[in-house]
XYZ file of C-alpha atoms in Angstrom:
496
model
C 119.886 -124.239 -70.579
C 122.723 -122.218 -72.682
C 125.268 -125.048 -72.185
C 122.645 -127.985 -73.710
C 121.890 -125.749 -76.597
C 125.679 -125.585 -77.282
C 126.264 -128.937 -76.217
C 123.474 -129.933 -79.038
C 125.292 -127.443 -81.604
C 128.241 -129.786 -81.110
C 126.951 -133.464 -81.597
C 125.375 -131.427 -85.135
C 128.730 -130.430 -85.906
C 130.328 -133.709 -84.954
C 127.824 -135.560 -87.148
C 128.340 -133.419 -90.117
C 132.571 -133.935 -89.894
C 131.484 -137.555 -89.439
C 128.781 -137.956 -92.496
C 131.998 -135.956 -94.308
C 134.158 -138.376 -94.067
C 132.520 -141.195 -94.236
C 132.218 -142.309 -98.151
C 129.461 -142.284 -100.112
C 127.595 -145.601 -100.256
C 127.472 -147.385 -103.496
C 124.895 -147.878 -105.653
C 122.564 -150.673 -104.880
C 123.693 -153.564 -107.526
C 119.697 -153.650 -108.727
C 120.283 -149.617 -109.775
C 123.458 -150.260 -111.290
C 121.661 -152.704 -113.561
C 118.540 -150.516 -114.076
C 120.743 -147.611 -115.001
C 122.948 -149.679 -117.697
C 119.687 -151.178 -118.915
C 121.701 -154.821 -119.119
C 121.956 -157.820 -116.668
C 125.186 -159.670 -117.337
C 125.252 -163.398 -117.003
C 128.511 -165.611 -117.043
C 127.233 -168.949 -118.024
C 129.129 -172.202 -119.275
C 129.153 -173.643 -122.823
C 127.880 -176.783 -122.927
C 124.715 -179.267 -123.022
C 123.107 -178.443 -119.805
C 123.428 -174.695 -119.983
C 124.342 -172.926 -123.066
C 125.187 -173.624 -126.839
C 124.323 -172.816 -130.477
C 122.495 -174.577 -132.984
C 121.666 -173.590 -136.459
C 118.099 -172.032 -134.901
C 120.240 -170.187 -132.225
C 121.066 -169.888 -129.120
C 119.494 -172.664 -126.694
C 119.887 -174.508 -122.960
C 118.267 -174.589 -119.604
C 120.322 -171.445 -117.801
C 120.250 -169.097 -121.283
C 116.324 -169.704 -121.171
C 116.355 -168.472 -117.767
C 118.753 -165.904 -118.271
C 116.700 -164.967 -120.867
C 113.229 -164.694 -118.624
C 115.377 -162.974 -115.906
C 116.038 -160.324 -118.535
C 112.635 -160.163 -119.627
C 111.433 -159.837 -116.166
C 113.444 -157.027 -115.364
C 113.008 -155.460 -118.674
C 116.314 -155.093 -119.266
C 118.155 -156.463 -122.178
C 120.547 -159.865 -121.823
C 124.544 -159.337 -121.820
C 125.338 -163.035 -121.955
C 129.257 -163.477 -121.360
C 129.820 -167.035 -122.266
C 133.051 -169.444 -121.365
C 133.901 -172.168 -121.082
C 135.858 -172.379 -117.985
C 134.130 -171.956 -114.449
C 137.092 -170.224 -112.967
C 137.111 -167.330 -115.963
C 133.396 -166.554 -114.489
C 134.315 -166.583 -111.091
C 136.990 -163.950 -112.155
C 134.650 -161.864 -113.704
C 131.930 -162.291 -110.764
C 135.146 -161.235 -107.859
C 135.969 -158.284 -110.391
C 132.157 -156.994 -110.863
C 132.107 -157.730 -115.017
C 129.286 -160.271 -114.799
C 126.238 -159.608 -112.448
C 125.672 -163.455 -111.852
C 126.575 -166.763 -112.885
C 124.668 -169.528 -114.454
C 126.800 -172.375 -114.297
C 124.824 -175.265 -114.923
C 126.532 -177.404 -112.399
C 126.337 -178.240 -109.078
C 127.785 -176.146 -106.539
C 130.878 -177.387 -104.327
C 130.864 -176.362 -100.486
C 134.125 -173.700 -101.034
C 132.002 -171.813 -103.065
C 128.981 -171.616 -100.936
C 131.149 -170.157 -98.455
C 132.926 -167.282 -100.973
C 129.717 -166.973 -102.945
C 126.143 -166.278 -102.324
C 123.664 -168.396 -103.738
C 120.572 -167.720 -105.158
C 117.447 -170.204 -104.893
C 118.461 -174.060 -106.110
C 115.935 -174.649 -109.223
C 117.634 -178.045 -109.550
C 119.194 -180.999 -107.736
C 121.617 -183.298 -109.172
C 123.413 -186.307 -107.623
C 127.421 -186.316 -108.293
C 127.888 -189.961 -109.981
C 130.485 -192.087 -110.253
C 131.062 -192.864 -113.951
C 132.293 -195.753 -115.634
C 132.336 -197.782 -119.592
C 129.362 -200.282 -119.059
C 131.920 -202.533 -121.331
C 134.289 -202.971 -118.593
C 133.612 -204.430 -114.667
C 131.430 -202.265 -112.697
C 133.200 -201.778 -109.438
C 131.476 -202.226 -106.460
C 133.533 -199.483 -104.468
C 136.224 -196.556 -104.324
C 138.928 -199.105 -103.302
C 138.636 -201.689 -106.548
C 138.950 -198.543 -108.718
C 141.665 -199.480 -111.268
C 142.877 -196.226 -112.966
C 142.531 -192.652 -111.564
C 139.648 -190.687 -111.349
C 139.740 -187.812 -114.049
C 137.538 -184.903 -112.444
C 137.441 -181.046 -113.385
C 140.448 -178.757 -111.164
C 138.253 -176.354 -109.186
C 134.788 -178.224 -109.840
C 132.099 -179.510 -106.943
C 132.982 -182.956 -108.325
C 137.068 -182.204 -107.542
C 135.922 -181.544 -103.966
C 133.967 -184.772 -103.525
C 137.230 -187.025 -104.582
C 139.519 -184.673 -102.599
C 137.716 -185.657 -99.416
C 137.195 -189.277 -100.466
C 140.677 -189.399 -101.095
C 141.836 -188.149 -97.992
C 139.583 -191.063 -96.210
C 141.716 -193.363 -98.904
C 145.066 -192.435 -99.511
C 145.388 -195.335 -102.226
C 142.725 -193.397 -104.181
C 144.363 -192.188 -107.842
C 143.294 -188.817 -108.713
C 143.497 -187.014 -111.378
C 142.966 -183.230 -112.066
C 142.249 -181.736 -114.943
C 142.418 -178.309 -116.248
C 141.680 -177.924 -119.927
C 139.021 -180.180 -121.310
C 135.256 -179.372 -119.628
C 132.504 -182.352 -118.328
C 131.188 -182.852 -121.088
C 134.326 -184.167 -122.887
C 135.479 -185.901 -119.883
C 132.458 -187.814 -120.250
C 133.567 -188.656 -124.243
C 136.719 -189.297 -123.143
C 135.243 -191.837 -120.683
C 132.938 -193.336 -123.811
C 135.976 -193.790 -126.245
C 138.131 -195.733 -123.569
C 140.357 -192.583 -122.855
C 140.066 -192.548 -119.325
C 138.398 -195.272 -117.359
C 136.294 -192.854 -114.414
C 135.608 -189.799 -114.159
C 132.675 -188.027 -111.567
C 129.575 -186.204 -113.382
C 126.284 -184.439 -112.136
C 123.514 -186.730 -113.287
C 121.441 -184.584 -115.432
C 124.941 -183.829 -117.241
C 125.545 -187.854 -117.711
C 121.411 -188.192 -118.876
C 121.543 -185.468 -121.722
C 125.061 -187.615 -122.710
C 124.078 -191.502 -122.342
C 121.684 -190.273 -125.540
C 124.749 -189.898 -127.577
C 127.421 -192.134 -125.564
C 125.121 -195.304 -124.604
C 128.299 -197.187 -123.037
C 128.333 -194.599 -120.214
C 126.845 -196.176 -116.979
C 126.451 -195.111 -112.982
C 128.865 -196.918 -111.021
C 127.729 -195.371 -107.844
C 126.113 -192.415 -105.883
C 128.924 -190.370 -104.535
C 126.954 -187.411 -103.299
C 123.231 -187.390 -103.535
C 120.635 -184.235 -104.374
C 122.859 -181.693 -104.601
C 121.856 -177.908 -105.334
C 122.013 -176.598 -108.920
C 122.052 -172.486 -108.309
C 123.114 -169.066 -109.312
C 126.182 -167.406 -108.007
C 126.490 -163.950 -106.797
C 129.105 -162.072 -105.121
C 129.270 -162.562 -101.461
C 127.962 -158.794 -100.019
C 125.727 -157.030 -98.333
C 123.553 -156.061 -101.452
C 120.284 -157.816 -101.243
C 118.656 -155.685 -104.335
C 119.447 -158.406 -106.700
C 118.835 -161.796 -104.537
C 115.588 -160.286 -103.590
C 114.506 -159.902 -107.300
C 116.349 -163.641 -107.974
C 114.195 -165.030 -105.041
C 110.654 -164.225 -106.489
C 112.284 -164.910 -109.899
C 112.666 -168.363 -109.023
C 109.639 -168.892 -106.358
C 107.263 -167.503 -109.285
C 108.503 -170.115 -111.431
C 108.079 -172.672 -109.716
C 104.634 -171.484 -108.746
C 103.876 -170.769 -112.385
C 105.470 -174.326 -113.761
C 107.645 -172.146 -115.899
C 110.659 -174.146 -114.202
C 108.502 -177.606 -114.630
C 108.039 -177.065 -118.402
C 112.017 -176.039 -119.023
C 112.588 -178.851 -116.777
C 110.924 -181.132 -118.902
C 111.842 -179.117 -122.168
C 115.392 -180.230 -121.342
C 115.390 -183.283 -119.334
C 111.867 -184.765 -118.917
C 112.481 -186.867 -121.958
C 116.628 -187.746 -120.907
C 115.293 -189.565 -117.232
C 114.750 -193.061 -118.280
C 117.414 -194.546 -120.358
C 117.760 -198.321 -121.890
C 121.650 -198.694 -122.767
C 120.221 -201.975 -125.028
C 117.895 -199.728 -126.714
C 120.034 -196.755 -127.299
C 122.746 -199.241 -128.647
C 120.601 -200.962 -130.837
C 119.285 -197.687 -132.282
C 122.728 -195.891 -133.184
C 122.872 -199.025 -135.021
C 119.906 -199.125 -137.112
C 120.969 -195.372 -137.747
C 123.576 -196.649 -139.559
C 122.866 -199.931 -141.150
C 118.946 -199.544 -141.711
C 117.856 -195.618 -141.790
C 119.957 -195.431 -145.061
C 117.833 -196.889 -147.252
C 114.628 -194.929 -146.057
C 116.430 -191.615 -145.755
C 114.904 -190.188 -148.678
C 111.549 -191.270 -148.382
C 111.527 -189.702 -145.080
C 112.947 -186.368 -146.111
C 110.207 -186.711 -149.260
C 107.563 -186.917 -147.534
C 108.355 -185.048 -144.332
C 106.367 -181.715 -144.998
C 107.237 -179.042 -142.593
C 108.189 -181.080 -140.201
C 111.961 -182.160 -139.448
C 112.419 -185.458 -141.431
C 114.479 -186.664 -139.011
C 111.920 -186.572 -136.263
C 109.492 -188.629 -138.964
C 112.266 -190.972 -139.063
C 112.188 -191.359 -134.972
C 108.325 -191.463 -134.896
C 108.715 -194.500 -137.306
C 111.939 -195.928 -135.302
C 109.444 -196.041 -132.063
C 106.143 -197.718 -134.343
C 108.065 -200.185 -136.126
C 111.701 -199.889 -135.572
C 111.873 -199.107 -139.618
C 110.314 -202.348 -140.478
C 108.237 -201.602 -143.249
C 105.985 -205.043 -142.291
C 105.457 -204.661 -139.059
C 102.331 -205.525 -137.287
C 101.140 -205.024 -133.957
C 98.657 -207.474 -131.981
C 95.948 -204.412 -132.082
C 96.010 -204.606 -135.880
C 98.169 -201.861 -136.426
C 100.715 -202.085 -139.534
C 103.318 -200.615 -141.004
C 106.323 -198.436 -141.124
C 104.141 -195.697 -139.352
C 101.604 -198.357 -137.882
C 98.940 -197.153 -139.263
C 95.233 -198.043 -138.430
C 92.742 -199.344 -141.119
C 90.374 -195.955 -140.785
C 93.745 -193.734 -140.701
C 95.131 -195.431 -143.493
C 91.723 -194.502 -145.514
C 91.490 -191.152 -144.394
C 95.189 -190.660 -145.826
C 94.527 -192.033 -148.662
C 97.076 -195.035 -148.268
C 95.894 -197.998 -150.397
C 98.873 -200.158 -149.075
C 100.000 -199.902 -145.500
C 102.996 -202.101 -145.734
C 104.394 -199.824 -148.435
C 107.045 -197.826 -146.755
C 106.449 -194.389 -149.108
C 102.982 -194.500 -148.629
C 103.112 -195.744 -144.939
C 105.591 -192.469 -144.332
C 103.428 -190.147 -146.075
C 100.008 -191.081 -144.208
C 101.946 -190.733 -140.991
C 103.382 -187.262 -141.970
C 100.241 -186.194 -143.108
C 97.845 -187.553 -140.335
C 100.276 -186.121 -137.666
C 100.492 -182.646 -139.630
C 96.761 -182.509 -139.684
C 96.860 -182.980 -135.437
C 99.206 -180.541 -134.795
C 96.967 -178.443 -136.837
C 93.804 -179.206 -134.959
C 95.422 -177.980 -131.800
C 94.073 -174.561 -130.662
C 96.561 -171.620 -131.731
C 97.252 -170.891 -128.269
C 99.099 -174.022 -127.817
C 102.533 -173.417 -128.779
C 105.635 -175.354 -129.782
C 107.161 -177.209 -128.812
C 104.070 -178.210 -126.300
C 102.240 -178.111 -129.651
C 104.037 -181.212 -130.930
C 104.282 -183.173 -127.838
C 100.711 -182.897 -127.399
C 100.288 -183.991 -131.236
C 102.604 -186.626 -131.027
C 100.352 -187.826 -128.095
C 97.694 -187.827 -129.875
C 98.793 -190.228 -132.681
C 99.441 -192.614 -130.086
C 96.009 -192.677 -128.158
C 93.818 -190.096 -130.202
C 93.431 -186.448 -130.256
C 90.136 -186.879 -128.108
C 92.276 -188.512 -125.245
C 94.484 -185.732 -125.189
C 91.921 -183.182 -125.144
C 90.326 -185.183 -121.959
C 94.008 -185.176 -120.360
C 94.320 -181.735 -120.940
C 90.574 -181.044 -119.480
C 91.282 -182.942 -116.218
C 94.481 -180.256 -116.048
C 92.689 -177.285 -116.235
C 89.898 -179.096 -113.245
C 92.928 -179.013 -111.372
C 93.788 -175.492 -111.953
C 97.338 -176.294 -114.051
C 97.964 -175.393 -117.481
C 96.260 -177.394 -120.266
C 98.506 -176.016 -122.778
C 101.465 -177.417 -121.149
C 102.858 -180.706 -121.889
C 104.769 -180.727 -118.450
C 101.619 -180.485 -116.593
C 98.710 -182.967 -118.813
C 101.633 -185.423 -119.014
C 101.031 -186.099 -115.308
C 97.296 -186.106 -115.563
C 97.543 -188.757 -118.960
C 98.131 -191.818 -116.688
C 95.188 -190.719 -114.626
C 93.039 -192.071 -117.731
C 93.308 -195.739 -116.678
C 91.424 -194.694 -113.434
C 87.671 -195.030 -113.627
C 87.197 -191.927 -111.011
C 88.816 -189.713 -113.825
C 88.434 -191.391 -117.601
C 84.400 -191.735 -115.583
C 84.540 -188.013 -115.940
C 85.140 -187.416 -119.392
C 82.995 -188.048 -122.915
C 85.920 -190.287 -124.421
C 86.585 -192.392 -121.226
C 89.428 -194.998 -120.552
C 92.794 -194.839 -122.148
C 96.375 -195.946 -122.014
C 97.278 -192.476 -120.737
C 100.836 -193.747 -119.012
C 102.082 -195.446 -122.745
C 101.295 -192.051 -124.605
C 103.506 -190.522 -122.264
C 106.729 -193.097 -122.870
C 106.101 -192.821 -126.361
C 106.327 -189.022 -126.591
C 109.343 -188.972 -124.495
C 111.226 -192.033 -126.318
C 110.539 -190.018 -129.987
C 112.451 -186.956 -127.996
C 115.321 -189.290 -127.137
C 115.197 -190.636 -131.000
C 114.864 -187.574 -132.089
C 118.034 -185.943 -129.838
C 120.067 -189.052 -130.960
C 119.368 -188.573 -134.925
C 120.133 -185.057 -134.450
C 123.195 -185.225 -132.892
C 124.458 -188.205 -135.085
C 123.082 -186.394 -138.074
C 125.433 -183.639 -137.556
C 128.275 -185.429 -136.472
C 128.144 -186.866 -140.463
C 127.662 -183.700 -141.932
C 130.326 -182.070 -139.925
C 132.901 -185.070 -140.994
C 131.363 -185.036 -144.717
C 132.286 -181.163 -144.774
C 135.520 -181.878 -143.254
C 136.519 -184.564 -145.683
C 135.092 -182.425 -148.714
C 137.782 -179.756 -147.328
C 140.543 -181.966 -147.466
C 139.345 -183.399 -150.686
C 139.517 -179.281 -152.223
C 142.871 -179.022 -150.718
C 144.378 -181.976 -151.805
C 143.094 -180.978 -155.438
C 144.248 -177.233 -154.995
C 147.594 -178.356 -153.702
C 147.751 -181.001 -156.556
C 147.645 -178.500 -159.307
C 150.065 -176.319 -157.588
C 152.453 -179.011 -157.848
C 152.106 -180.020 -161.183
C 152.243 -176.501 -161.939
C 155.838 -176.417 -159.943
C 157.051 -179.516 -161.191
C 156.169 -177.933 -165.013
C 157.737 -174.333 -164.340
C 160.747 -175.640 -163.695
C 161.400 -177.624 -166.520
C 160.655 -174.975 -168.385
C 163.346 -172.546 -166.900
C 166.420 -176.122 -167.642
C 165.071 -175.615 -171.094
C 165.921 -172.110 -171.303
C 168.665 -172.732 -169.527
C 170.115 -175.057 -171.582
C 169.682 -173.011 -174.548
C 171.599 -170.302 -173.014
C 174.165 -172.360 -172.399
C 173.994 -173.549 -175.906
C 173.994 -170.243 -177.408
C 176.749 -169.412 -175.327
C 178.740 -172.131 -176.003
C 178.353 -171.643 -179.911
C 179.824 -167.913 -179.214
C 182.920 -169.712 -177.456
């Protein structure tokens, strides 16, 4: 009995020298955040992810950043860049928590990184000027293919390459997708590979950009965390992202940022960037006149998609106008002449001011709007029977992501049967609302592209003025000093 009492006495002591030198674990990564009150997230400039406009900071991943933050209640350290191999850094070295790249995600790092839940799947596109020949395959390429060193899309041509040796690649480490894509547009470069929610949100801006082919199809768009044995923060990233989507949180940013970007007409958008040029000039005014709180640029796209800024237009239903007004709108607006463009522009700001204001307060923007915009397409009463057969199907009314789907449903007898206002074009409200988006996207982004040049030529303009004085002023001074000078001299000389 005495020997297994000591023989107990020693595994204790044995498991104390062990526990003693065995280090102390670290703190569980969900703790660590917890305890500095602050998730970091490395996420990528650009169109798809993260930027700043004049209202702030916007994009798909900083939105979800943001409601990661919020769901943790912890505050947001957002570490921005705008190189994907700067956050990977930072990841390997524990200064960012996560990172929200925006991009697909290349089989090398799936197998150094962990990956949290894809929210998004992207095909990798070959892309190509819709100017020149559209080649049919790899082999008839004619110039290299200019992809992103490091990137998901380098990968892809790596291994096609390797299956064609005659392949040209080329690999580029300084500019970023986005301006590959340009670069592409202005006849720079000739190919270059792209996820295809990154080419959508750009075709709206760079029309000539077109799909060559499908190089890798429905590839995951996810987070990246460090590759350990931590599960505290996956775990919370996993119900993060399976709430969402069981919410329609992800549905509504979805659509938010590309719901709108999905269909695309390279006639259309070329005919528009156009008219922004040669034809919204000479309405601009009436348009920011008349355009109440709203943005007068997105007055001007409403009116681009009624009438395509013809101040005469008439529709086969009766409709006329820059706005394309109807005969008991046009009344209630008090507009006595419906093919005058001031008074056509301020009916139609006023009549769609007074439907965003009939929506219930709960509805907020930008749902708010879309539902509005809806609404002067069809009627408000349509809307409200879309957003009735939502809420019958347990979704959110006050969502335009979710009634949008339920809109088309209003041709059907079995549902328009089941409301007061009964059939409607449900499906063309919906292509209306999103083609005003695009508009609207495009007239932004042109907008600003003016005002940025106008600012940059007024610059050069106050320089060129500034450095003009300062000449003449130098090219005076010194005639001055001869005359002295010469004086001197003269004086001088007299002395002699």
């Amino acid at each position: 009995m005495r020997w297994k009492v000591l023989l107990l006495v020693l595994m204790i002591m044995l498991m104390l020298s062990l526990a003693a030198c065995t280090p102390a674990p670290e703190p569980m990564h969900l703790h660590q955040i917890y305890q500095r009150d602050s998730i970091r997230v490395g996420i990528l400039n650009g169109p798809t992810s993260y930027y700043v406009t004049a209202d702030g900071a916007t994009g798909y991943e900083y939105e979800l950043a943001v409601a990661l933050a919020d769901k943790l209640g912890v505050k947001l350290d957002l570490v921005p860049s705008f190189h994907l191999e700067e956050l990977l850094e930072k990841l390997r070295t524990g200064q960012v928590d996560v990172i929200a790249s925006g991009s697909t995600v290349s089989e090398s790092l799936r197998a150094q990184y962990r990956l949290a839940p894809a929210y998004q799947w992207s095909d990798e596109v070959l892309v190509f000027r819709q100017t020149e020949k559209k080649p049919k395959s790899l082999a008839e390429l004619s110039a290299p293919v200019v992809v992103l060193k490091g990137s998901s899309q380098a990968e892809t041509m790596l291994k096609k390459q390797a299956e064609l040796p005659e392949l040209a690649l080329s690999l580029n480490e300084t500019d970023d997708a986005t301006e590959l894509l340009q670069q592409v547009a202005d006849g720079k470069i000739q190919y270059t590979v792209a996820d295809s929610h990154l080419l959508a949100i750009n075709q709206r801006f760079y029309p000539n950009l077109g799909v060559a082919m499908v190089l890798k199809s429905q590839q995951p768009v996810a987070w990246l965390l460090a590759k350990n044995n931590d599960d505290s923060l996956m775990s919370v990233l996993v119900e993060f992202f399976g709430r969402s989507y069981e919410g329609a949180e992800l549905l509504s940013l979805e659509d938010k940022y590309f719901g709108h970007v999905r269909r695309f007409n390279y006639a259309d958008t070329l005919d528009y960037i156009e008219a922004i040029d040669k034809v919204l000039p000479r309405y601009r005014a009436l348009f920011e006149q008349h355009s109440g709180n709203l943005d007068w640029r997105l007055l001007a796209a409403i009116a681009y998609q009624e009438s395509r800024w013809d101040p005469k237009a008439r529709s086969p239903q009766g409709v006329v106008g820059m706005m394309m007004l109807t005969v008991n709108t046009a009344n209630s607006m008090k507009v006595t002449s419906r093919v005058d463009a001031a008074q056509s522009i301020r009916g139609g700001s006023q009549y769609l001011q007074k439907l965003l204001d009939r929506m219930p307060e709960r509805v907020k923007m930008p749902d708010r709007l879309w539902f509005a915009l809806a609404g002067y397409n069809i009627g408000y009463n349509h809307v409200e029977s879309a957003r009735m057969l939502t809420e019958k199907d347990g979704a959110d009314p006050d969502k335009w992501a979710e009634v949008k789907q339920r809109l088309s449903l209003l041709r059907q007898r079995k549902y328009y049967s089941q409301t007061r206002t009964g059939y409607a074009r449900g499906d063309h409200a919906v292509y209306y609302v999103e083609n005003i988006r695009r508009y609207f996207d495009t007239l932004l982004w042109v907008d600003e592209k003016k005002q940025a040049e106008l600012k940059i030529q007024q610059q050069k303009q106050k320089l060129a003025e500034e450095y003009g004085e300062q000449l003449e002023a130098a090219a005076n001074k010194p005639a001055a000093k001869d005359n002295k000078k010469t004086t001197t001299k003269t004086g001088t000389d007299r002395k002699s």
